[in-house]
């Protein structure tokens, strides 16, 4: 390495030429590509975690206060009579916001994928009368027990369940997936730190003689560290931009695929502008983390080297 460009009046100058201390060019070296892969995976994991959080939040809001009443009675006439009695009882309550009797045709269409044509034959497969109820405020266990007790005195064949109870396993699965996304982000961040640490140590080892000469010319550890952190910062920036483009592209493709499912639960995971702002901050955080790691690595190594 030529030291002339670095020296002015007996003191080392650290400008754009200083990046030549590193043994590889930025695009040809592995660092930008490693950062691009890590940032892309982190963006996808962060996007998945944010989407799952919105799905769970929207689902909880939609079913808050929701209960389902089933009138389980084999005789069609008795089932219809008790269903009307249940609707009348629930409609008259002050703590009930809305009551909807699910039409038998709609119920049959929901069961048809599992029961086939038998779902439309009430004699072959008796189906319960279904009533969708929305209460004011959250549904506590005590409130549910009181309402069930009052309803059973008027409608003996009634079965009452909170909608949140049905979806509890779904919420548990979503929470587990959110924890997995957070764990992936942390793991990828740790892997990026390790990659930067290895790159900085490798560059230090291959430029040991040059560093010793610069030290003899009056260069400080901080000045030498800035050479490495500037070069690694540029590499990280190149990789961060590429990773952000790859990650957001993957999120858009997956979002289009899930939107075709036509599920209300899935559609609740649409990312807002704050979510996209958080995703855009991923490469910025990756660059800062790479620069900080490079500086700490180089400074610590220089103290042991000389």
Short mmCIF file of N, CA and C in Angstrom, two decimals, residues 142-288:
data_model
loop_
_atom_site.label_atom_id
_atom_site.label_comp_id
_atom_site.label_asym_id
_atom_site.label_seq_id
_atom_site.Cartn_x
_atom_site.Cartn_y
_atom_site.Cartn_z
N UNK A 142 -67.43 -14.75 34.59
CA UNK A 142 -68.60 -14.60 35.45
C UNK A 142 -69.81 -14.12 34.66
N UNK A 143 -69.60 -13.19 33.76
CA UNK A 143 -70.70 -12.68 32.94
C UNK A 143 -71.26 -13.77 32.05
N UNK A 144 -70.38 -14.61 31.53
CA UNK A 144 -70.82 -15.70 30.66
C UNK A 144 -71.62 -16.73 31.45
N UNK A 145 -71.19 -17.04 32.67
CA UNK A 145 -71.92 -18.00 33.50
C UNK A 145 -73.30 -17.47 33.86
N UNK A 146 -73.41 -16.20 34.19
CA UNK A 146 -74.71 -15.62 34.55
C UNK A 146 -75.68 -15.65 33.37
N UNK A 147 -75.18 -15.25 32.21
CA UNK A 147 -76.03 -15.23 31.02
C UNK A 147 -76.44 -16.65 30.63
N UNK A 148 -75.54 -17.60 30.75
CA UNK A 148 -75.87 -18.98 30.41
C UNK A 148 -76.94 -19.53 31.35
N UNK A 149 -76.81 -19.21 32.63
CA UNK A 149 -77.80 -19.70 33.60
C UNK A 149 -79.19 -19.12 33.31
N UNK A 150 -79.27 -17.82 33.01
CA UNK A 150 -80.56 -17.19 32.72
C UNK A 150 -81.15 -17.71 31.41
N UNK A 151 -80.29 -17.98 30.43
CA UNK A 151 -80.79 -18.46 29.13
C UNK A 151 -81.31 -19.88 29.23
N UNK A 152 -80.65 -20.73 30.04
CA UNK A 152 -81.07 -22.13 30.13
C UNK A 152 -82.42 -22.28 30.81
N UNK A 153 -82.78 -21.36 31.67
CA UNK A 153 -84.11 -21.45 32.31
C UNK A 153 -85.22 -21.23 31.30
N UNK A 154 -84.94 -20.53 30.19
CA UNK A 154 -85.95 -20.25 29.16
C UNK A 154 -85.77 -21.14 27.93
N UNK A 155 -84.49 -21.50 27.65
CA UNK A 155 -84.20 -22.32 26.47
C UNK A 155 -83.32 -23.49 26.92
N UNK A 156 -83.92 -24.61 27.30
CA UNK A 156 -83.13 -25.72 27.86
C UNK A 156 -82.11 -26.30 26.88
N UNK A 157 -82.37 -26.21 25.59
CA UNK A 157 -81.46 -26.82 24.60
C UNK A 157 -80.35 -25.87 24.15
N UNK A 158 -80.23 -24.72 24.81
CA UNK A 158 -79.25 -23.72 24.37
C UNK A 158 -77.84 -24.09 24.85
N UNK A 159 -76.88 -23.77 24.01
CA UNK A 159 -75.46 -23.89 24.33
C UNK A 159 -74.80 -22.55 24.03
N UNK A 160 -74.12 -21.98 25.01
CA UNK A 160 -73.58 -20.63 24.86
C UNK A 160 -72.07 -20.67 25.03
N UNK A 161 -71.37 -20.06 24.08
CA UNK A 161 -69.90 -20.03 24.12
C UNK A 161 -69.41 -18.66 23.68
N UNK A 162 -68.31 -18.22 24.30
CA UNK A 162 -67.66 -16.97 23.88
C UNK A 162 -66.83 -17.24 22.63
N UNK A 163 -66.93 -16.35 21.66
CA UNK A 163 -66.18 -16.53 20.41
C UNK A 163 -64.69 -16.49 20.65
N UNK A 164 -64.25 -15.73 21.64
CA UNK A 164 -62.82 -15.67 21.95
C UNK A 164 -62.29 -17.03 22.40
N UNK A 165 -63.17 -17.82 23.07
CA UNK A 165 -62.76 -19.14 23.50
C UNK A 165 -62.48 -20.07 22.33
N UNK A 166 -63.28 -19.96 21.27
CA UNK A 166 -63.06 -20.78 20.09
C UNK A 166 -61.73 -20.48 19.43
N UNK A 167 -61.37 -19.20 19.41
CA UNK A 167 -60.16 -18.78 18.71
C UNK A 167 -58.93 -18.71 19.62
N UNK A 168 -59.07 -19.15 20.87
CA UNK A 168 -57.92 -19.12 21.78
C UNK A 168 -56.72 -19.89 21.23
N UNK A 169 -56.91 -21.11 20.67
CA UNK A 169 -55.75 -21.80 20.08
C UNK A 169 -55.13 -21.03 18.92
N UNK A 170 -55.97 -20.33 18.13
CA UNK A 170 -55.44 -19.54 17.02
C UNK A 170 -54.59 -18.40 17.55
N UNK A 171 -55.07 -17.72 18.59
CA UNK A 171 -54.30 -16.62 19.18
C UNK A 171 -52.98 -17.13 19.77
N UNK A 172 -53.02 -18.32 20.38
CA UNK A 172 -51.79 -18.88 20.93
C UNK A 172 -50.78 -19.18 19.81
N UNK A 173 -51.29 -19.70 18.70
CA UNK A 173 -50.40 -19.98 17.57
C UNK A 173 -49.83 -18.69 16.99
N UNK A 174 -50.65 -17.65 16.87
CA UNK A 174 -50.17 -16.37 16.36
C UNK A 174 -49.12 -15.77 17.30
N UNK A 175 -49.35 -15.90 18.60
CA UNK A 175 -48.38 -15.37 19.56
C UNK A 175 -47.04 -16.12 19.45
N UNK A 176 -47.12 -17.43 19.25
CA UNK A 176 -45.89 -18.21 19.09
C UNK A 176 -45.14 -17.79 17.83
N UNK A 177 -45.88 -17.54 16.74
CA UNK A 177 -45.24 -17.09 15.51
C UNK A 177 -44.62 -15.71 15.67
N UNK A 178 -45.27 -14.84 16.44
CA UNK A 178 -44.69 -13.52 16.71
C UNK A 178 -43.37 -13.65 17.47
N UNK A 179 -43.35 -14.52 18.49
CA UNK A 179 -42.11 -14.75 19.23
C UNK A 179 -41.03 -15.32 18.32
N UNK A 180 -41.45 -16.18 17.39
CA UNK A 180 -40.49 -16.74 16.45
C UNK A 180 -39.90 -15.65 15.55
N UNK A 181 -40.75 -14.73 15.09
CA UNK A 181 -40.27 -13.63 14.25
C UNK A 181 -39.29 -12.75 15.03
N UNK A 182 -39.62 -12.45 16.29
CA UNK A 182 -38.71 -11.65 17.11
C UNK A 182 -37.39 -12.37 17.31
N UNK A 183 -37.47 -13.68 17.57
CA UNK A 183 -36.26 -14.46 17.73
C UNK A 183 -35.39 -14.47 16.48
N UNK A 184 -36.04 -14.54 15.30
CA UNK A 184 -35.29 -14.52 14.05
C UNK A 184 -34.58 -13.18 13.86
N UNK A 185 -35.28 -12.09 14.19
CA UNK A 185 -34.66 -10.77 14.06
C UNK A 185 -33.44 -10.66 14.96
N UNK A 186 -33.56 -11.12 16.20
CA UNK A 186 -32.43 -11.07 17.13
C UNK A 186 -31.28 -11.96 16.64
N UNK A 187 -31.63 -13.17 16.16
CA UNK A 187 -30.60 -14.09 15.68
C UNK A 187 -29.88 -13.52 14.45
N UNK A 188 -30.63 -12.93 13.54
CA UNK A 188 -30.01 -12.35 12.34
C UNK A 188 -29.13 -11.15 12.70
N UNK A 189 -29.57 -10.37 13.68
CA UNK A 189 -28.74 -9.25 14.13
C UNK A 189 -27.42 -9.76 14.72
N UNK A 190 -27.50 -10.83 15.53
CA UNK A 190 -26.29 -11.40 16.10
C UNK A 190 -25.38 -11.97 15.01
N UNK A 191 -25.99 -12.59 14.00
CA UNK A 191 -25.19 -13.13 12.89
C UNK A 191 -24.51 -12.01 12.11
N UNK A 192 -25.20 -10.90 11.91
CA UNK A 192 -24.60 -9.76 11.22
C UNK A 192 -23.42 -9.20 12.00
N UNK A 193 -23.57 -9.11 13.31
CA UNK A 193 -22.47 -8.64 14.16
C UNK A 193 -21.27 -9.58 14.03
N UNK A 194 -21.54 -10.88 14.03
CA UNK A 194 -20.45 -11.84 13.89
C UNK A 194 -19.76 -11.71 12.53
N UNK A 195 -20.56 -11.48 11.47
CA UNK A 195 -19.97 -11.32 10.13
C UNK A 195 -19.09 -10.08 10.06
N UNK A 196 -19.55 -8.98 10.64
CA UNK A 196 -18.75 -7.76 10.65
C UNK A 196 -17.49 -7.96 11.48
N UNK A 197 -17.62 -8.63 12.60
CA UNK A 197 -16.45 -8.89 13.46
C UNK A 197 -15.40 -9.69 12.71
N UNK A 198 -15.83 -10.74 11.99
CA UNK A 198 -14.90 -11.56 11.23
C UNK A 198 -14.25 -10.76 10.10
N UNK A 199 -15.07 -9.93 9.41
CA UNK A 199 -14.51 -9.11 8.32
C UNK A 199 -13.48 -8.12 8.84
N UNK A 200 -13.78 -7.48 9.97
CA UNK A 200 -12.85 -6.51 10.54
C UNK A 200 -11.57 -7.18 11.01
N UNK A 201 -11.69 -8.34 11.65
CA UNK A 201 -10.49 -9.06 12.11
C UNK A 201 -9.65 -9.53 10.94
N UNK A 202 -10.31 -9.98 9.87
CA UNK A 202 -9.57 -10.42 8.69
C UNK A 202 -8.83 -9.25 8.04
N UNK A 203 -9.50 -8.11 7.93
CA UNK A 203 -8.84 -6.93 7.34
C UNK A 203 -7.68 -6.46 8.20
N UNK A 204 -7.84 -6.53 9.52
CA UNK A 204 -6.73 -6.14 10.41
C UNK A 204 -5.53 -7.07 10.24
N UNK A 205 -5.82 -8.37 10.17
CA UNK A 205 -4.73 -9.31 10.03
C UNK A 205 -3.97 -9.16 8.73
N UNK A 206 -4.68 -8.89 7.64
CA UNK A 206 -4.02 -8.77 6.35
C UNK A 206 -3.31 -7.43 6.17
N UNK A 207 -3.61 -6.45 7.03
CA UNK A 207 -3.00 -5.12 6.92
C UNK A 207 -2.18 -4.77 8.16
N UNK A 208 -1.71 -5.79 8.86
CA UNK A 208 -0.99 -5.55 10.11
C UNK A 208 0.26 -4.69 9.90
N UNK A 209 1.03 -5.03 8.86
CA UNK A 209 2.27 -4.27 8.62
C UNK A 209 1.97 -2.81 8.30
N UNK A 210 0.97 -2.57 7.48
CA UNK A 210 0.61 -1.20 7.13
C UNK A 210 0.16 -0.41 8.36
N UNK A 211 -0.60 -1.07 9.23
CA UNK A 211 -1.07 -0.41 10.45
C UNK A 211 0.10 -0.03 11.35
N UNK A 212 1.10 -0.90 11.42
CA UNK A 212 2.26 -0.59 12.25
C UNK A 212 3.02 0.63 11.71
N UNK A 213 3.13 0.73 10.37
CA UNK A 213 3.80 1.88 9.78
C UNK A 213 3.03 3.16 10.08
N UNK A 214 1.70 3.11 9.93
CA UNK A 214 0.88 4.29 10.20
C UNK A 214 1.01 4.70 11.67
N UNK A 215 1.09 3.72 12.58
CA UNK A 215 1.28 4.03 13.98
C UNK A 215 2.61 4.76 14.20
N UNK A 216 3.65 4.29 13.53
CA UNK A 216 4.95 4.93 13.69
C UNK A 216 4.94 6.35 13.13
N UNK A 217 4.06 6.61 12.16
CA UNK A 217 3.96 7.95 11.58
C UNK A 217 3.06 8.88 12.40
N UNK A 218 2.51 8.39 13.49
CA UNK A 218 1.71 9.23 14.36
C UNK A 218 0.21 8.98 14.29
N UNK A 219 -0.20 7.99 13.53
CA UNK A 219 -1.63 7.68 13.45
C UNK A 219 -2.14 7.08 14.74
N UNK A 220 -3.31 7.48 15.18
CA UNK A 220 -3.89 6.98 16.42
C UNK A 220 -4.82 5.81 16.13
N UNK A 221 -5.17 5.09 17.20
CA UNK A 221 -6.10 3.98 17.05
C UNK A 221 -7.45 4.45 16.52
N UNK A 222 -7.89 5.61 16.99
CA UNK A 222 -9.17 6.13 16.53
C UNK A 222 -9.18 6.44 15.05
N UNK A 223 -8.04 6.99 14.55
CA UNK A 223 -7.95 7.31 13.13
C UNK A 223 -7.94 6.05 12.28
N UNK A 224 -7.22 5.05 12.73
CA UNK A 224 -7.20 3.78 11.99
C UNK A 224 -8.56 3.11 12.03
N UNK A 225 -9.22 3.18 13.19
CA UNK A 225 -10.55 2.57 13.30
C UNK A 225 -11.53 3.23 12.35
N UNK A 226 -11.39 4.55 12.16
CA UNK A 226 -12.31 5.24 11.24
C UNK A 226 -12.13 4.76 9.80
N UNK A 227 -10.90 4.38 9.44
CA UNK A 227 -10.68 3.85 8.09
C UNK A 227 -11.54 2.60 7.88
N UNK A 228 -11.47 1.68 8.84
CA UNK A 228 -12.19 0.42 8.71
C UNK A 228 -13.70 0.62 8.82
N UNK A 229 -14.13 1.44 9.77
CA UNK A 229 -15.57 1.59 9.96
C UNK A 229 -16.20 2.32 8.79
N UNK A 230 -15.43 3.23 8.13
CA UNK A 230 -15.97 3.90 6.96
C UNK A 230 -16.17 2.91 5.81
N UNK A 231 -15.16 2.08 5.60
CA UNK A 231 -15.25 1.10 4.52
C UNK A 231 -16.36 0.08 4.78
N UNK A 232 -16.43 -0.43 6.01
CA UNK A 232 -17.48 -1.40 6.34
C UNK A 232 -18.85 -0.74 6.32
N UNK A 233 -18.91 0.54 6.72
CA UNK A 233 -20.19 1.25 6.66
C UNK A 233 -20.71 1.37 5.24
N UNK A 234 -19.80 1.65 4.28
CA UNK A 234 -20.23 1.75 2.89
C UNK A 234 -20.68 0.38 2.38
N UNK A 235 -19.92 -0.66 2.72
CA UNK A 235 -20.32 -2.01 2.32
C UNK A 235 -21.69 -2.37 2.91
N UNK A 236 -21.89 -2.04 4.19
CA UNK A 236 -23.17 -2.32 4.84
C UNK A 236 -24.31 -1.54 4.20
N UNK A 237 -24.03 -0.30 3.78
CA UNK A 237 -25.06 0.51 3.14
C UNK A 237 -25.47 -0.10 1.80
N UNK A 238 -24.47 -0.53 1.01
CA UNK A 238 -24.79 -1.18 -0.26
C UNK A 238 -25.61 -2.45 -0.04
N UNK A 239 -25.18 -3.26 0.92
CA UNK A 239 -25.94 -4.48 1.22
C UNK A 239 -27.31 -4.18 1.81
N UNK A 240 -27.40 -3.11 2.63
CA UNK A 240 -28.69 -2.77 3.22
C UNK A 240 -29.73 -2.36 2.19
N UNK A 241 -29.31 -1.57 1.20
CA UNK A 241 -30.24 -1.15 0.15
C UNK A 241 -30.71 -2.37 -0.65
N UNK A 242 -29.76 -3.23 -1.03
CA UNK A 242 -30.13 -4.43 -1.78
C UNK A 242 -31.02 -5.34 -0.95
N UNK A 243 -30.69 -5.51 0.33
CA UNK A 243 -31.51 -6.35 1.19
C UNK A 243 -32.90 -5.80 1.39
N UNK A 244 -33.02 -4.47 1.52
CA UNK A 244 -34.33 -3.85 1.69
C UNK A 244 -35.20 -4.09 0.45
N UNK A 245 -34.61 -3.94 -0.72
CA UNK A 245 -35.36 -4.17 -1.95
C UNK A 245 -35.81 -5.63 -2.07
N UNK A 246 -34.91 -6.55 -1.75
CA UNK A 246 -35.27 -7.97 -1.82
C UNK A 246 -36.35 -8.32 -0.78
N UNK A 247 -36.17 -7.83 0.43
CA UNK A 247 -37.13 -8.15 1.49
C UNK A 247 -38.51 -7.59 1.24
N UNK A 248 -38.59 -6.31 0.84
CA UNK A 248 -39.90 -5.71 0.55
C UNK A 248 -40.55 -6.37 -0.65
N UNK A 249 -39.74 -6.76 -1.65
CA UNK A 249 -40.29 -7.48 -2.79
C UNK A 249 -40.92 -8.79 -2.37
N UNK A 250 -40.24 -9.52 -1.48
CA UNK A 250 -40.80 -10.78 -0.99
C UNK A 250 -42.07 -10.55 -0.18
N UNK A 251 -42.12 -9.48 0.60
CA UNK A 251 -43.33 -9.18 1.38
C UNK A 251 -44.51 -8.88 0.46
N UNK A 252 -44.27 -8.11 -0.60
CA UNK A 252 -45.34 -7.79 -1.54
C UNK A 252 -45.86 -9.06 -2.23
N UNK A 253 -44.95 -9.93 -2.64
CA UNK A 253 -45.36 -11.16 -3.32
C UNK A 253 -46.18 -12.04 -2.38
N UNK A 254 -45.70 -12.22 -1.15
CA UNK A 254 -46.44 -13.04 -0.19
C UNK A 254 -47.78 -12.40 0.17
N UNK A 255 -47.79 -11.07 0.28
CA UNK A 255 -49.06 -10.38 0.57
C UNK A 255 -50.09 -10.60 -0.51
N UNK A 256 -49.68 -10.58 -1.77
CA UNK A 256 -50.60 -10.85 -2.88
C UNK A 256 -51.13 -12.27 -2.82
N UNK A 257 -50.25 -13.21 -2.47
CA UNK A 257 -50.68 -14.61 -2.39
C UNK A 257 -51.71 -14.81 -1.28
N UNK A 258 -51.48 -14.21 -0.12
CA UNK A 258 -52.41 -14.38 0.99
C UNK A 258 -53.72 -13.63 0.75
N UNK A 259 -53.66 -12.50 0.05
CA UNK A 259 -54.89 -11.74 -0.22
C UNK A 259 -55.84 -12.53 -1.10
N UNK A 260 -55.32 -13.45 -1.90
CA UNK A 260 -56.18 -14.26 -2.76
C UNK A 260 -56.99 -15.29 -2.00
N UNK A 261 -56.62 -15.54 -0.74
CA UNK A 261 -57.38 -16.49 0.06
C UNK A 261 -58.77 -15.98 0.39
N UNK A 262 -58.95 -14.66 0.40
CA UNK A 262 -60.26 -14.09 0.68
C UNK A 262 -60.71 -14.27 2.11
N UNK A 263 -59.78 -14.49 3.02
CA UNK A 263 -60.11 -14.69 4.43
C UNK A 263 -60.08 -13.36 5.16
N UNK A 264 -61.10 -13.11 5.96
CA UNK A 264 -61.14 -11.88 6.73
C UNK A 264 -60.03 -11.81 7.76
N UNK A 265 -59.66 -12.98 8.31
CA UNK A 265 -58.59 -13.02 9.31
C UNK A 265 -57.27 -12.62 8.68
N UNK A 266 -56.99 -13.12 7.47
CA UNK A 266 -55.73 -12.82 6.79
C UNK A 266 -55.70 -11.37 6.33
N UNK A 267 -56.83 -10.87 5.84
CA UNK A 267 -56.86 -9.50 5.33
C UNK A 267 -56.61 -8.47 6.43
N UNK A 268 -56.80 -8.87 7.69
CA UNK A 268 -56.52 -7.96 8.80
C UNK A 268 -55.05 -7.72 9.03
N UNK A 269 -54.18 -8.43 8.30
CA UNK A 269 -52.75 -8.27 8.48
C UNK A 269 -52.11 -7.27 7.54
N UNK A 270 -52.91 -6.43 6.88
CA UNK A 270 -52.36 -5.44 5.96
C UNK A 270 -51.49 -4.44 6.72
N UNK A 271 -50.30 -4.20 6.23
CA UNK A 271 -49.35 -3.31 6.90
C UNK A 271 -49.70 -1.85 6.63
N UNK A 272 -49.60 -1.02 7.66
CA UNK A 272 -49.83 0.41 7.54
C UNK A 272 -48.52 1.16 7.32
N UNK A 273 -48.64 2.48 7.22
CA UNK A 273 -47.44 3.27 6.92
C UNK A 273 -46.44 3.25 8.07
N UNK A 274 -46.94 3.14 9.30
CA UNK A 274 -46.01 3.03 10.42
C UNK A 274 -45.24 1.71 10.37
N UNK A 275 -45.91 0.65 9.93
CA UNK A 275 -45.23 -0.63 9.80
C UNK A 275 -44.15 -0.57 8.73
N UNK A 276 -44.47 0.07 7.60
CA UNK A 276 -43.47 0.20 6.54
C UNK A 276 -42.32 1.10 6.98
N UNK A 277 -42.61 2.08 7.82
CA UNK A 277 -41.54 2.93 8.35
C UNK A 277 -40.61 2.12 9.24
N UNK A 278 -41.20 1.23 10.04
CA UNK A 278 -40.37 0.37 10.89
C UNK A 278 -39.53 -0.59 10.05
N UNK A 279 -40.11 -1.10 8.96
CA UNK A 279 -39.35 -1.99 8.08
C UNK A 279 -38.22 -1.24 7.40
N UNK A 280 -38.49 0.01 6.98
CA UNK A 280 -37.44 0.81 6.33
C UNK A 280 -36.31 1.13 7.30
N UNK A 281 -36.58 1.11 8.59
CA UNK A 281 -35.54 1.39 9.58
C UNK A 281 -34.60 0.21 9.80
N UNK A 282 -34.97 -0.97 9.30
CA UNK A 282 -34.13 -2.16 9.50
C UNK A 282 -32.75 -1.98 8.89
N UNK A 283 -32.63 -1.60 7.59
CA UNK A 283 -31.26 -1.43 7.06
C UNK A 283 -30.49 -0.30 7.74
N UNK A 284 -31.18 0.75 8.17
CA UNK A 284 -30.50 1.83 8.88
C UNK A 284 -29.90 1.30 10.18
N UNK A 285 -30.69 0.51 10.90
CA UNK A 285 -30.18 -0.09 12.14
C UNK A 285 -29.05 -1.05 11.84
N UNK A 286 -29.15 -1.79 10.72
CA UNK A 286 -28.08 -2.71 10.35
C UNK A 286 -26.78 -1.99 10.04
N UNK A 287 -26.85 -0.85 9.36
CA UNK A 287 -25.65 -0.08 9.04
C UNK A 287 -25.00 0.46 10.31
N UNK A 288 -25.81 1.03 11.20
CA UNK A 288 -25.28 1.56 12.46
C UNK A 288 -24.65 0.46 13.29
#
